Short mmCIF file of C-alpha atoms and ligand atoms in Angstrom, two decimals:
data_model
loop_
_atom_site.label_atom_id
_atom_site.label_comp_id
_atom_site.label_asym_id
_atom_site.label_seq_id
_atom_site.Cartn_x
_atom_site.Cartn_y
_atom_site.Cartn_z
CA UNK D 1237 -9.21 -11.25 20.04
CA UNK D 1238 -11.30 -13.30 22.69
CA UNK D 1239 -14.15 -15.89 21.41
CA UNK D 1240 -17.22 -13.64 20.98
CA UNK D 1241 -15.73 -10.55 20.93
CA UNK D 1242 -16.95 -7.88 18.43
CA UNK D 1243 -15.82 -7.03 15.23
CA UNK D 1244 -16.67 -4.41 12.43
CA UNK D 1245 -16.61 -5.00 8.21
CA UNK D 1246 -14.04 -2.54 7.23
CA UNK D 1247 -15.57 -2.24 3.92
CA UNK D 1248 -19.72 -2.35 4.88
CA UNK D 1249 -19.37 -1.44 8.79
CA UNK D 1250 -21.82 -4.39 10.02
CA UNK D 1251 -20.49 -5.90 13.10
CA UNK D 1252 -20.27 -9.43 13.67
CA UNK D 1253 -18.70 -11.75 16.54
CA UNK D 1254 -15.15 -13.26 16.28
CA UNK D 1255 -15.14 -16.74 16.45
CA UNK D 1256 -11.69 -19.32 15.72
CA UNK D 1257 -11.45 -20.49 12.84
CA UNK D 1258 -10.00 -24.20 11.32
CA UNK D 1259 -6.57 -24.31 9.16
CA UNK D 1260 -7.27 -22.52 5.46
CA UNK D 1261 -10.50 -20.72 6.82
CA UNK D 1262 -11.23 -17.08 6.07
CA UNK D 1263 -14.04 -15.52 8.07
CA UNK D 1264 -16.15 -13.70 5.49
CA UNK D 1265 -18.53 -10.45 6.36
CA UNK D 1266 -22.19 -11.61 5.30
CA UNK D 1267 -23.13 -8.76 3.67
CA UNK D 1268 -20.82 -7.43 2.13
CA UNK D 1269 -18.14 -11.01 1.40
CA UNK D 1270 -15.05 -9.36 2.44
CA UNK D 1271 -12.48 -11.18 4.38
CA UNK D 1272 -13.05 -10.13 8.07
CA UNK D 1273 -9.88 -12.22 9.03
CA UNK D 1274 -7.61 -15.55 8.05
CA UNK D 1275 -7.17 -18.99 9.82
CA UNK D 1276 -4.09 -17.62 10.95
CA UNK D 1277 -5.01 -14.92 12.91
CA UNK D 1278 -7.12 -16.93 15.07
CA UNK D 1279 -4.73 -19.72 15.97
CA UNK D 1280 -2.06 -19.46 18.99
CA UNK D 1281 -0.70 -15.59 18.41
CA UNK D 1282 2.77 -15.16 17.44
CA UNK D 1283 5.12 -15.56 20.03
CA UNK D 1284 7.53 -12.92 20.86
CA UNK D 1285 10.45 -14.57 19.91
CA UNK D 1286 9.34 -15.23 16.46
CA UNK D 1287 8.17 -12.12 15.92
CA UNK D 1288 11.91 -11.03 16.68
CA UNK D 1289 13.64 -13.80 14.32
CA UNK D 1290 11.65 -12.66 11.16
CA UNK D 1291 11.77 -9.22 11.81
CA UNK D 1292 15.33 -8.88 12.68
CA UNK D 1293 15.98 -10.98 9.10
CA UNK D 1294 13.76 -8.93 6.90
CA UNK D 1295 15.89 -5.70 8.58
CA UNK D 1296 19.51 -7.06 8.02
CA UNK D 1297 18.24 -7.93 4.28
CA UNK D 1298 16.74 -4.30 3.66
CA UNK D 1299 20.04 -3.05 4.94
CA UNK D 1300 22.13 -5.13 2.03
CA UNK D 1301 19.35 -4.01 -0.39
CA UNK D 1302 20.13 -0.53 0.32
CA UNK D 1303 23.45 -0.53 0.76
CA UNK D 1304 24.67 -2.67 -2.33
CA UNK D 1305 24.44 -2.06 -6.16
CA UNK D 1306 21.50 -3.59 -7.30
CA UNK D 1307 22.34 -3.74 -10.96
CA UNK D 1308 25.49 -2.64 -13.10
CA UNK D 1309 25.70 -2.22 -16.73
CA UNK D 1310 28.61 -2.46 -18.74
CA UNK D 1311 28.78 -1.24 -22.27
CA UNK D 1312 32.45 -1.01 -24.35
CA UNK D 1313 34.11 -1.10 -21.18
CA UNK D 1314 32.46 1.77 -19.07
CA UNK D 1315 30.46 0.55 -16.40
CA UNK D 1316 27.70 2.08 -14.22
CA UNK D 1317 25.69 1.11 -11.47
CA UNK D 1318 23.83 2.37 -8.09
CA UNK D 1319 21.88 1.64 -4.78
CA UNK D 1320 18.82 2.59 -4.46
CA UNK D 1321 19.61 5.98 -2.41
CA UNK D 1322 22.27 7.47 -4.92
CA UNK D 1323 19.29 6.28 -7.84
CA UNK D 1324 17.19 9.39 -5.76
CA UNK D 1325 19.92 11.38 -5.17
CA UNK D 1326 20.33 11.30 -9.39
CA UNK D 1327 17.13 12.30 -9.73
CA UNK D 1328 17.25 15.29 -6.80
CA UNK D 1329 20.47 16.74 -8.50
CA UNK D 1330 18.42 16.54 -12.00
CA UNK D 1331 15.77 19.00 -10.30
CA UNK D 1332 12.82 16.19 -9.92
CA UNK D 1333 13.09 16.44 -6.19
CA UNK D 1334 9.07 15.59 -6.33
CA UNK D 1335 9.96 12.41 -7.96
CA UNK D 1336 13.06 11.62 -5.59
CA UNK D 1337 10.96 12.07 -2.08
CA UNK D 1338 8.32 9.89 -3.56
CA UNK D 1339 10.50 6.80 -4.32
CA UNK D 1340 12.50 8.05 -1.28
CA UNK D 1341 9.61 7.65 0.43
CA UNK D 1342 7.27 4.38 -0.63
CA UNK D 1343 11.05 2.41 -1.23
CA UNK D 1344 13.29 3.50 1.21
CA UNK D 1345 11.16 5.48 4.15
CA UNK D 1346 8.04 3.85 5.27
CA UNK D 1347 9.63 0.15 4.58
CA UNK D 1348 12.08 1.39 6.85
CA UNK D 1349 9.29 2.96 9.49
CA UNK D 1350 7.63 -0.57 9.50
CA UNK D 1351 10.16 -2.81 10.07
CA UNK D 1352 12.55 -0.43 12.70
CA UNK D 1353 8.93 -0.14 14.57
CA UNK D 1354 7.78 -3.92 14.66
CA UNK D 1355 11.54 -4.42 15.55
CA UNK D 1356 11.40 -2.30 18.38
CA UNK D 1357 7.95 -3.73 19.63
CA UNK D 1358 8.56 -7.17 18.99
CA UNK D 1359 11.84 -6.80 21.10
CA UNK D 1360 9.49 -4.95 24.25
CA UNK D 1361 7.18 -7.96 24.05
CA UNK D 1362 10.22 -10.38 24.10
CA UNK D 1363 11.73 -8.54 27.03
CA UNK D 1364 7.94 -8.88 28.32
CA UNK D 1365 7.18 -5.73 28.53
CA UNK D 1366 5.26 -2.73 26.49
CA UNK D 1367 7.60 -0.28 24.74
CA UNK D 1368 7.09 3.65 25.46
CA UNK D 1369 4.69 4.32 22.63
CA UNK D 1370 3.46 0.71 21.97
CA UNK D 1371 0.37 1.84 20.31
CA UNK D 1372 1.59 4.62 18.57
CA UNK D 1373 4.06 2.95 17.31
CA UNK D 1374 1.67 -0.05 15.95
CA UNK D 1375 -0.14 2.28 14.04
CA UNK D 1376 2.76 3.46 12.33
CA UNK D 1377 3.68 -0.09 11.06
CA UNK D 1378 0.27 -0.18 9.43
CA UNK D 1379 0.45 3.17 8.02
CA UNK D 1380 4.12 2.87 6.81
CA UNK D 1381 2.26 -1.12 5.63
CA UNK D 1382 -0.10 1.09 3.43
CA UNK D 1383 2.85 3.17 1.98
CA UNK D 1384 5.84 0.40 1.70
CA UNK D 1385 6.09 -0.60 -2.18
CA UNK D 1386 9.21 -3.16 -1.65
CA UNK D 1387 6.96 -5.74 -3.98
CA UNK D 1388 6.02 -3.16 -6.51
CA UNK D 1389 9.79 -2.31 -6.61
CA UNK D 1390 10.98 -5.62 -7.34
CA UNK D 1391 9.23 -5.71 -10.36
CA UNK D 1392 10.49 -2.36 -11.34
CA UNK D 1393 13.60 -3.65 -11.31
CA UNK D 1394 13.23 -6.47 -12.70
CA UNK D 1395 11.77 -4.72 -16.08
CA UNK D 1396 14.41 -2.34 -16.30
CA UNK D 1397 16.75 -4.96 -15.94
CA UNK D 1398 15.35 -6.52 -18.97
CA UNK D 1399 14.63 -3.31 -20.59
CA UNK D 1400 18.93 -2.40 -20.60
CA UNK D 1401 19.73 -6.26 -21.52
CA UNK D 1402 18.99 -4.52 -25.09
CA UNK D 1403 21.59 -1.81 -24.75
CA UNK D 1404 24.43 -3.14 -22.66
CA UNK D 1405 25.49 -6.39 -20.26
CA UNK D 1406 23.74 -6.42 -17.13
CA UNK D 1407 25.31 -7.31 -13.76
CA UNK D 1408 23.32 -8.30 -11.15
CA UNK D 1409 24.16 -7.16 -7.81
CA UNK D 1410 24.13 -8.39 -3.76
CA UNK D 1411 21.13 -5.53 -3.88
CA UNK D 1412 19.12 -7.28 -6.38
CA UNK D 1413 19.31 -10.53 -4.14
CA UNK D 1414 18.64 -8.92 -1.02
CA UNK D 1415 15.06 -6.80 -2.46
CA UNK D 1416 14.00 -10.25 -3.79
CA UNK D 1417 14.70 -11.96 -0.35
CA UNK D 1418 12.83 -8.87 1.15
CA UNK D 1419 9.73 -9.17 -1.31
CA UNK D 1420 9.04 -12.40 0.08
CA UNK D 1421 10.45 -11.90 4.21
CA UNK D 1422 8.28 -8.78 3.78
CA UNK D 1423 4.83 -11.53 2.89
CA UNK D 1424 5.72 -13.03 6.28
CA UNK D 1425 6.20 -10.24 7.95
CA UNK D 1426 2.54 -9.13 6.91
CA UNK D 1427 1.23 -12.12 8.81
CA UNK D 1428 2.02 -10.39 11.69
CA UNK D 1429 -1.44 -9.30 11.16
CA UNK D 1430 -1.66 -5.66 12.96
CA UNK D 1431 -5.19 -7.20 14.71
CA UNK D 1432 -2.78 -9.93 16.11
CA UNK D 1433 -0.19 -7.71 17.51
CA UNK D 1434 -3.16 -5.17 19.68
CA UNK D 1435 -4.60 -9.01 21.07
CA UNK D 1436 -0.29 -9.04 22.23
CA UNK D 1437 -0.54 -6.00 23.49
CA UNK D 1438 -3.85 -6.47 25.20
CA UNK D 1439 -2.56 -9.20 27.44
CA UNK D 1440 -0.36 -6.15 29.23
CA UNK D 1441 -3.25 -3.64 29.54
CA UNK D 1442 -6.28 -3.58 32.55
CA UNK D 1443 -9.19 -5.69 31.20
CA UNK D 1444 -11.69 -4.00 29.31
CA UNK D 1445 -15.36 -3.76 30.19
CA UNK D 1446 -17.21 -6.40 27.58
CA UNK D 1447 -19.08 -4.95 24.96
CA UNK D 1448 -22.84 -5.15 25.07
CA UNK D 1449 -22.99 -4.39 21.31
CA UNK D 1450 -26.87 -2.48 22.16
CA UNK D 1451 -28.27 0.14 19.58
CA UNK D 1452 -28.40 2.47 22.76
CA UNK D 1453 -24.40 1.75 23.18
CA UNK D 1454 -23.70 3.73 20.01
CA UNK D 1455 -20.87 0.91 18.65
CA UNK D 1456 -18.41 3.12 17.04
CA UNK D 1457 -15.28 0.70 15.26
CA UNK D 1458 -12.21 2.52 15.45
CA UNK D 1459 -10.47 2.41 12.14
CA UNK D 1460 -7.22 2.61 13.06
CA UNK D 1461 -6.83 -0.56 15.94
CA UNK D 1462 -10.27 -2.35 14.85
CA UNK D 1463 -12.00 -2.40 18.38
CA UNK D 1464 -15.32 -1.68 19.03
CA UNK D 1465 -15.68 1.10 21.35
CA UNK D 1466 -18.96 1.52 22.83
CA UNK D 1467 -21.08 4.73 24.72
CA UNK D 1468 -17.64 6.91 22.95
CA UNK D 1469 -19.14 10.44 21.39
CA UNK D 1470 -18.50 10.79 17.78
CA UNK D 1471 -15.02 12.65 17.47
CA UNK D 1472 -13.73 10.78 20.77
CA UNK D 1473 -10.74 8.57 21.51
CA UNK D 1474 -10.28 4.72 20.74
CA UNK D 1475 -10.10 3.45 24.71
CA UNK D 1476 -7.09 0.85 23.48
CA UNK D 1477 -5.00 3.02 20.78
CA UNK D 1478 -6.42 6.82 21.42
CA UNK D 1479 -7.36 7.18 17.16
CA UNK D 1480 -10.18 9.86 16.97
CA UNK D 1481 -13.20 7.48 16.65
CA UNK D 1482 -16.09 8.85 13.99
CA UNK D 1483 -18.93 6.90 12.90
CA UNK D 1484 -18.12 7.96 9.24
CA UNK D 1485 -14.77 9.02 7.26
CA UNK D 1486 -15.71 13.12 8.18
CA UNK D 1487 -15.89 14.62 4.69
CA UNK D 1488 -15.18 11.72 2.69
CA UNK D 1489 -17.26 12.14 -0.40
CA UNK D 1490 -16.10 15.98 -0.50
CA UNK D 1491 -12.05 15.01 -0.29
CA UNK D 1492 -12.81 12.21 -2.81
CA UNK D 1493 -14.14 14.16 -5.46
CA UNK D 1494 -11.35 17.09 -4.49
CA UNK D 1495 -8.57 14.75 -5.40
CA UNK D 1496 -9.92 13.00 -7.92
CA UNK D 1497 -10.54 16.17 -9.96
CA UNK D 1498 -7.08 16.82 -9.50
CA UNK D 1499 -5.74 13.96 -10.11
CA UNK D 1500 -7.75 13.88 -13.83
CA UNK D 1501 -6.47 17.37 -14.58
CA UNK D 1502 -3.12 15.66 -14.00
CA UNK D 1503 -3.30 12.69 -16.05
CA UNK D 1504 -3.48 14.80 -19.07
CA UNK D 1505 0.23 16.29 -19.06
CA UNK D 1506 1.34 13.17 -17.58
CA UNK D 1507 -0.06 11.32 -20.83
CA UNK D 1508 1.18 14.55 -23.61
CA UNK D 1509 4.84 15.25 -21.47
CA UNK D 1510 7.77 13.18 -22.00
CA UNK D 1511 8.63 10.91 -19.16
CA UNK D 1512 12.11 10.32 -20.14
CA UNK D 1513 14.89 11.96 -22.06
CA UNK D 1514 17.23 10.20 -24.34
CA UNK D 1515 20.09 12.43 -24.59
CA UNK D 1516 22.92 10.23 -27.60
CA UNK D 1517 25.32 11.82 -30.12
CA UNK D 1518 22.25 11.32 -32.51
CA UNK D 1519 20.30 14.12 -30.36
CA UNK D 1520 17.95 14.56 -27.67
CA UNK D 1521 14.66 12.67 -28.09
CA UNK D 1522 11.45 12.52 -25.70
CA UNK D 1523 9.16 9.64 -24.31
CA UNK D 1524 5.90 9.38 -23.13
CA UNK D 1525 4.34 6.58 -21.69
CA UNK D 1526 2.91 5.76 -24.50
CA UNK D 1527 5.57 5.57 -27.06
CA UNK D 1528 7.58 3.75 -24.58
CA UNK D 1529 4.93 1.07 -24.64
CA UNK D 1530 4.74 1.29 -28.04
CA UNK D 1531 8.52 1.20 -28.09
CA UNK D 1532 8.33 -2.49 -26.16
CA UNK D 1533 5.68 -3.88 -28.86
CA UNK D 1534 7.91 -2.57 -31.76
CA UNK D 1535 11.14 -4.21 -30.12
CA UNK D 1536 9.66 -7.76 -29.66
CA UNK D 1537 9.08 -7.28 -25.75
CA UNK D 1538 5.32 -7.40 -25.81
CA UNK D 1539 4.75 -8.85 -22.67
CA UNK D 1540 7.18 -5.52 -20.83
CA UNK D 1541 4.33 -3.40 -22.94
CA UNK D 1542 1.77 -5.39 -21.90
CA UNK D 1543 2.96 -5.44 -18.28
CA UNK D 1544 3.89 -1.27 -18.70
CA UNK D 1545 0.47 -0.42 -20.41
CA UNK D 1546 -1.32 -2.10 -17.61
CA UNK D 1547 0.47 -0.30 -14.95
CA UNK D 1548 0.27 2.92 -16.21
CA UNK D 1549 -2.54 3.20 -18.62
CA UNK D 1550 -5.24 0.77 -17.58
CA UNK D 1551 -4.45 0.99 -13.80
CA UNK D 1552 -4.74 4.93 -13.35
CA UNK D 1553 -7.65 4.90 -15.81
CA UNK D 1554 -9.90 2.61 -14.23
CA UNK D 1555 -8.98 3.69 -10.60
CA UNK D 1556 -10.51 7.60 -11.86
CA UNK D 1557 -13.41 5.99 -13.71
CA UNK D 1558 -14.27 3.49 -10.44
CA UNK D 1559 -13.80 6.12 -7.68
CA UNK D 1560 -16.03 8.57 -9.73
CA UNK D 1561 -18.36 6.06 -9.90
CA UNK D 1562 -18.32 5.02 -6.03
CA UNK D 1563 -18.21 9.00 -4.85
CA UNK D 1564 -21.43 9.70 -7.44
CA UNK D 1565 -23.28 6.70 -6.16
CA UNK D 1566 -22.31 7.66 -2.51
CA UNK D 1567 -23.18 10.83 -2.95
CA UNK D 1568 -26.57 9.98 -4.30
CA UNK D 1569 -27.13 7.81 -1.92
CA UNK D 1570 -27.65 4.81 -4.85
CA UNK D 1571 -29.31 1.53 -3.97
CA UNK D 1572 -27.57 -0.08 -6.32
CA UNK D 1573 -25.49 -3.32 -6.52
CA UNK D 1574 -23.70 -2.30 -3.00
CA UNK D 1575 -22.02 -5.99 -2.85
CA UNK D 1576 -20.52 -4.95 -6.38
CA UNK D 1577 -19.34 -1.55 -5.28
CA UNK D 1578 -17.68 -2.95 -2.45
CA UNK D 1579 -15.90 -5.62 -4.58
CA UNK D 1580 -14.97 -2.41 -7.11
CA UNK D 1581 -13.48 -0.66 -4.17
CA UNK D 1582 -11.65 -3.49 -2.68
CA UNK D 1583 -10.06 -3.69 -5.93
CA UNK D 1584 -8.96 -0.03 -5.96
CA UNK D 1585 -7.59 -0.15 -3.26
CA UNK D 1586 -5.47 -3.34 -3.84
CA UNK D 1587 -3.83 -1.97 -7.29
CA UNK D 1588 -3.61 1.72 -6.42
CA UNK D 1589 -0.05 0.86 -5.79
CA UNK D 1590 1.28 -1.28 -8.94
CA UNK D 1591 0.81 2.36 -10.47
CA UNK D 1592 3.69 3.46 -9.47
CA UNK D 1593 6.06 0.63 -11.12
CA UNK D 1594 6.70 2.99 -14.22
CA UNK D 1595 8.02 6.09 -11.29
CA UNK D 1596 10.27 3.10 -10.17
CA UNK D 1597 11.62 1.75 -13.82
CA UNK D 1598 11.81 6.08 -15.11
CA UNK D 1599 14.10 6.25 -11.59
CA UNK D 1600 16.65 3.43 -12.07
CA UNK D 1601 16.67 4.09 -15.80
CA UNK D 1602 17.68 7.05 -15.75
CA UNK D 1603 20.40 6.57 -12.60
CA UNK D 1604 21.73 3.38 -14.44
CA UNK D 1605 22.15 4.85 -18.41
CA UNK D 1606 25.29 7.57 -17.68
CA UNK D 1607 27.49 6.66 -19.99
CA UNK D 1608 28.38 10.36 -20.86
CA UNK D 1609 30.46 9.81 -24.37
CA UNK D 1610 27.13 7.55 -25.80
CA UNK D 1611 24.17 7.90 -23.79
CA UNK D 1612 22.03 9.62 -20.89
CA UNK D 1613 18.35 9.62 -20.10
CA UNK D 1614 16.72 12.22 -18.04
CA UNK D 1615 13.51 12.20 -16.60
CA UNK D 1616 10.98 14.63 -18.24
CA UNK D 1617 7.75 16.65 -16.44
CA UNK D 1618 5.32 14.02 -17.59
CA UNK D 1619 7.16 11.79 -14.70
CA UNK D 1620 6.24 13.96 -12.23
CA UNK D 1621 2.71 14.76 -13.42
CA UNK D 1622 2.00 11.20 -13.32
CA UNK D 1623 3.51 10.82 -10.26
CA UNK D 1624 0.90 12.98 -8.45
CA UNK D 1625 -2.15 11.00 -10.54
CA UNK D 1626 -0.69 8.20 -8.60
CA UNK D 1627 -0.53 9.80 -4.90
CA UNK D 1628 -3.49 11.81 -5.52
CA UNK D 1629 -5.52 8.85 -6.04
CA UNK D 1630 -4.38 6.54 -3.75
CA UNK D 1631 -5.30 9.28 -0.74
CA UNK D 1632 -8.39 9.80 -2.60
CA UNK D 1633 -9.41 6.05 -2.17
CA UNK D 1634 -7.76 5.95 1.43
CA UNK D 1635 -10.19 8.90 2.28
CA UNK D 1636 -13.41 7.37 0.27
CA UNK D 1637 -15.44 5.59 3.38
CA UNK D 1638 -16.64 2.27 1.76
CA UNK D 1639 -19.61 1.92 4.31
CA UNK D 1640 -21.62 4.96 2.86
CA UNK D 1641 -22.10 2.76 0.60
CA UNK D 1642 -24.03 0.51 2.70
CA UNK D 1643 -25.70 2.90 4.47
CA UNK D 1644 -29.19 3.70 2.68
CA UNK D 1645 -29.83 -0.03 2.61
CA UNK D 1646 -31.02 -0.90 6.08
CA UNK D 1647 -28.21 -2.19 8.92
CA UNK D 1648 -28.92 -5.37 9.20
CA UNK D 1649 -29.24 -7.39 12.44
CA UNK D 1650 -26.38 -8.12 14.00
CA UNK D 1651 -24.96 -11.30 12.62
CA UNK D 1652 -22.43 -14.12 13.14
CA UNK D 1653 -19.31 -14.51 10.45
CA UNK D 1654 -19.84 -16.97 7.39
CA UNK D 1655 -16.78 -19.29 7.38
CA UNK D 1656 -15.40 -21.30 4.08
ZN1 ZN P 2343 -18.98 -6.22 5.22
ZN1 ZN P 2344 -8.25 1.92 18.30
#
C-alpha cells in the first residue's frame, strides 16, 4: 500500500485512506473500531528472502509433524501410537469418512495448501520474478489461512494427552514437538499479512490509475485482495486479482439463515448421539458430549471440562444464537447498536474454529486407545452430527456480509483512520 491510498472496513465497508503507522500502532476503522491494519504492515515490507527462511522452516516442521508419532501409549506392555494421517485413516476404515476428510482437511490439507503456496511465491519473488498464477495462488493462502486449524489442533492434543495419562503412560513423540514448533512458526507466518504480499506483488505489475474515491466512481472493495476498484459494474473483475467484485455478499442473509437452520436441526443429534464408543471386557458403553464433560468434573479434571464444555457447548450455542440475531437484525434492516453487532460478529468469526477441538480429541482418541485384549473406543454418529454444526456454521458466518449491517445508518463521509 502507497501513503493515501484507499482502503475499505471489512466489517462496516466505509473507506478510509492508508496512512504509516509508528511501532505498536493499529489503524482502527472510525465507525465501526475494527482493526483496519497493524504497525507492521506499514513498515518496510518483507523482503523476499525472509519470506523464504520462515516459510521453508514452518514446511520442514509440518513435514516431521506429519510424518512422526505424535503420542504413544503404553499400557501392561502393549503399546500404540500414530501420525496424524493413519489417526484419519482409523477413522475412514471405521466408516466416519465425513469425520476423516474434515480433520483431513482443516489439519493436514489447507495447512498444507498455505504453506506449499507462500513457498512457491515467496521463492518467485526471491528469484525476482512473479510465479505463473501469483494471484491465484495468494488467494489460496488466505483461503487455506481461513481453513488451517494447526493451533486448534495443538490443543486437541494436548487434552487427549492428558485425558489417556489416566489410563496408560504417555510417550511423547518427534510429532508432538514439531505441531508445537508449527503453532507458533505458523503466528509468524501470519504476519506475512496477505495485504503485504499484493503491495510485493504490485511492485511487478503496470501502475494503476489512482483512485479518485468520487460517489460517481461507484468504489466497489474487492473482498478477496482488499483494493478499491473504481467505475467496475457490480458482478465484474478485481483489476489486480480478477475476484468477482459485488457491492454486497449476493444472497447473504438468505444462505445465512439456510445454514443456520441446518446447522440447529443438527445440534440436536449431535447433543442426544454418542460421540464415542468404549468398547472393554466390561461391555460396550456410549458418550455424549455431555457425559464426557461430566465425566472430566467427576474425575478431578475440571479445568479439561471446563475447557471441553466451552468448546463444544458454549461455543456452538452462542455462535447459532449470535448469527440469528445478526441475520434477523439484517434482515430487518435494525438501527440498532451496529458498533455492537459488529463487535458480536467479529467474535464469531474468531471462535467459529476452537469448535472443532472436541472432532480433533474424538479423532486421536479413538486412533490412540487399540489395545484389542482391554480396550477400544469408536467414534459414534453424534461425532459426525456435530461435526457438520461446526462447518455449517462457520460457512454460514463466512457468507453473513457484516456491512448490511451498517447500511440503513447513513455512509458516512469519507474519513481518515483513527490510530492508538
Ligand atoms: Zn468499519
Ligand atoms: Zn482483488
Amino acid at each position: 500500500m502507497t501513503e493515501g491510498e484507499p482502503i475499505g472496513c471489512h466489517d462496516c465497508g466505509a473507506l478510509h485512506r492508508w496512512h504509516a503507522l509508528s511501532d505498536g500502532q493499529r489503524a482502527r476503522c472510525t465507525r465501526c473500531a475494527s482493526v483496519l491494519y497493524k504497525w507492521y504492515a506499514t513498515g518496510p515490507a518483507p523482503t523476499p528472502a525472509s519470506m523464504v527462511a520462515i516459510t521453508l522452516g514452518a514446511v520442514l516442521t509440518y513435514l516431521i509433524a506429519q510424518c512422526f508419532p505424535i503420542v504413544e501409549l503404553e499400557l501392561n506392555g502393549l503399546t500404540s501410537g500414530v501420525t496424524l494421517l493413519q489417526a484419519v485413516g482409523v477413522l475412514w476404515n471405521e466408516r466416519m469418512e465425513v469425520i476423516a476428510a474434515m480433520v483431513f482437511f482443516f489439519a493436514i490439507a489447507f495447512p498444507a495448501l498455505e504453506l506449499g503456496a507462500l513457498l512457491y511465491v515467496s521463492l518467485g519473488l526471491l528469484k525476482g520474478r512473479l510465479v505463473p498464477g501469483f494471484h491465484l495462488l495468494l488467494r489460496v493462502v488466505q483461503g487455506a489461512r481461513h481453513w488451517a486449524m494447526t493451533e486448534v489442533l495443538m490443543v486437541g492434543i494436548l487434552i487427549t494427552a492428558i485425558k489417556m495419562t489416566g489410563l496408560a503412560r504417555v510417550i511423547p513423540h518427534p510429532g508432538l514437538f514439531a505441531f508445537a514448533a508449527l503453532t507458533i512458526l505458523g503466528a509468524v507466518v501470519l504476519r506475512y499479512e496477505p495485504r503485504a504480499l499484493w503491495t510485493l506483488g504490485d511492485r511487478f505489475m503496470p501502475p494503476r490509475p489512482p483512485v479518485t474515491l468520487a460517489a460517481d466512481a461507484h468504489p466497489l472493495e474487492c473482498r478477496s485482495c482488499g483494493l478499491v476498484n473504481q467505475d467496475r459494474p457490480e458482478g465484474g473483475h478485481c483489476c489486480r486479482c480478477g475476484a468477482v467484485l459485488h457491492h454486497r455478499v449476493p444472497n447473504s442473509i438468505t444462505w445465512t439463515w439456510a445454514l443456520l437452520a441446518a446447522a440447529t436441526l443438527l445440534y440436536v443429534p449431535a447433543n442426544i448421539l454418542p460421540v464415542m464408543y468404549t468398547e472393554s471386557i466390561g461391555g460396550t458403553e456410549g458418550d455424549t458430549i455431555t457425559s464426557g464433560v461430566l465425566l472430566f468434573w467427576n474425575t478431578g479434571s475440571p479445568g479439561l471440562a471446563i475447557v471441553i464444555f466451552v468448546a463444544s457447548v458454549l461455543v456452538p450455542v452462542s455462535k447459532l444464537v449470535a448469527l440469528a440475531v445478526l441475520a434477523g437484525t439484517a434482515q430487518w434492516r435494525s438501527r440498532w447498536a451496529p458498533a455492537g453487532r459488529t463487535r458480536v460478529y467479529r467474535m464469531v468469526e474468531f471462535i467459529g474454529r476452537w469448535s472443532m477441538l472436541d472432532i480433533f480429541v474424538v479423532t486421536l482418541t479413538v486412533a490412540l486407545v487399540r489395545f484389542q485384549a482391554l480396550a477400544v473406543i469408536t467414534a459414534g454418529p453424534g461425532a459426525l452430527a456435530f461435526g457438520c454444526v461446526v462447518i455449517l456454521t462457520m460457512i454460514a458466518s463466512a457468507l453473513f456480509d457484516p456491512r448490511l449491517i451498517w447500511d440503513p445508518i447513513d455512509n458516512e463521509a469519507m474519513s481518515g483512520a483513527k490510530h492508538d
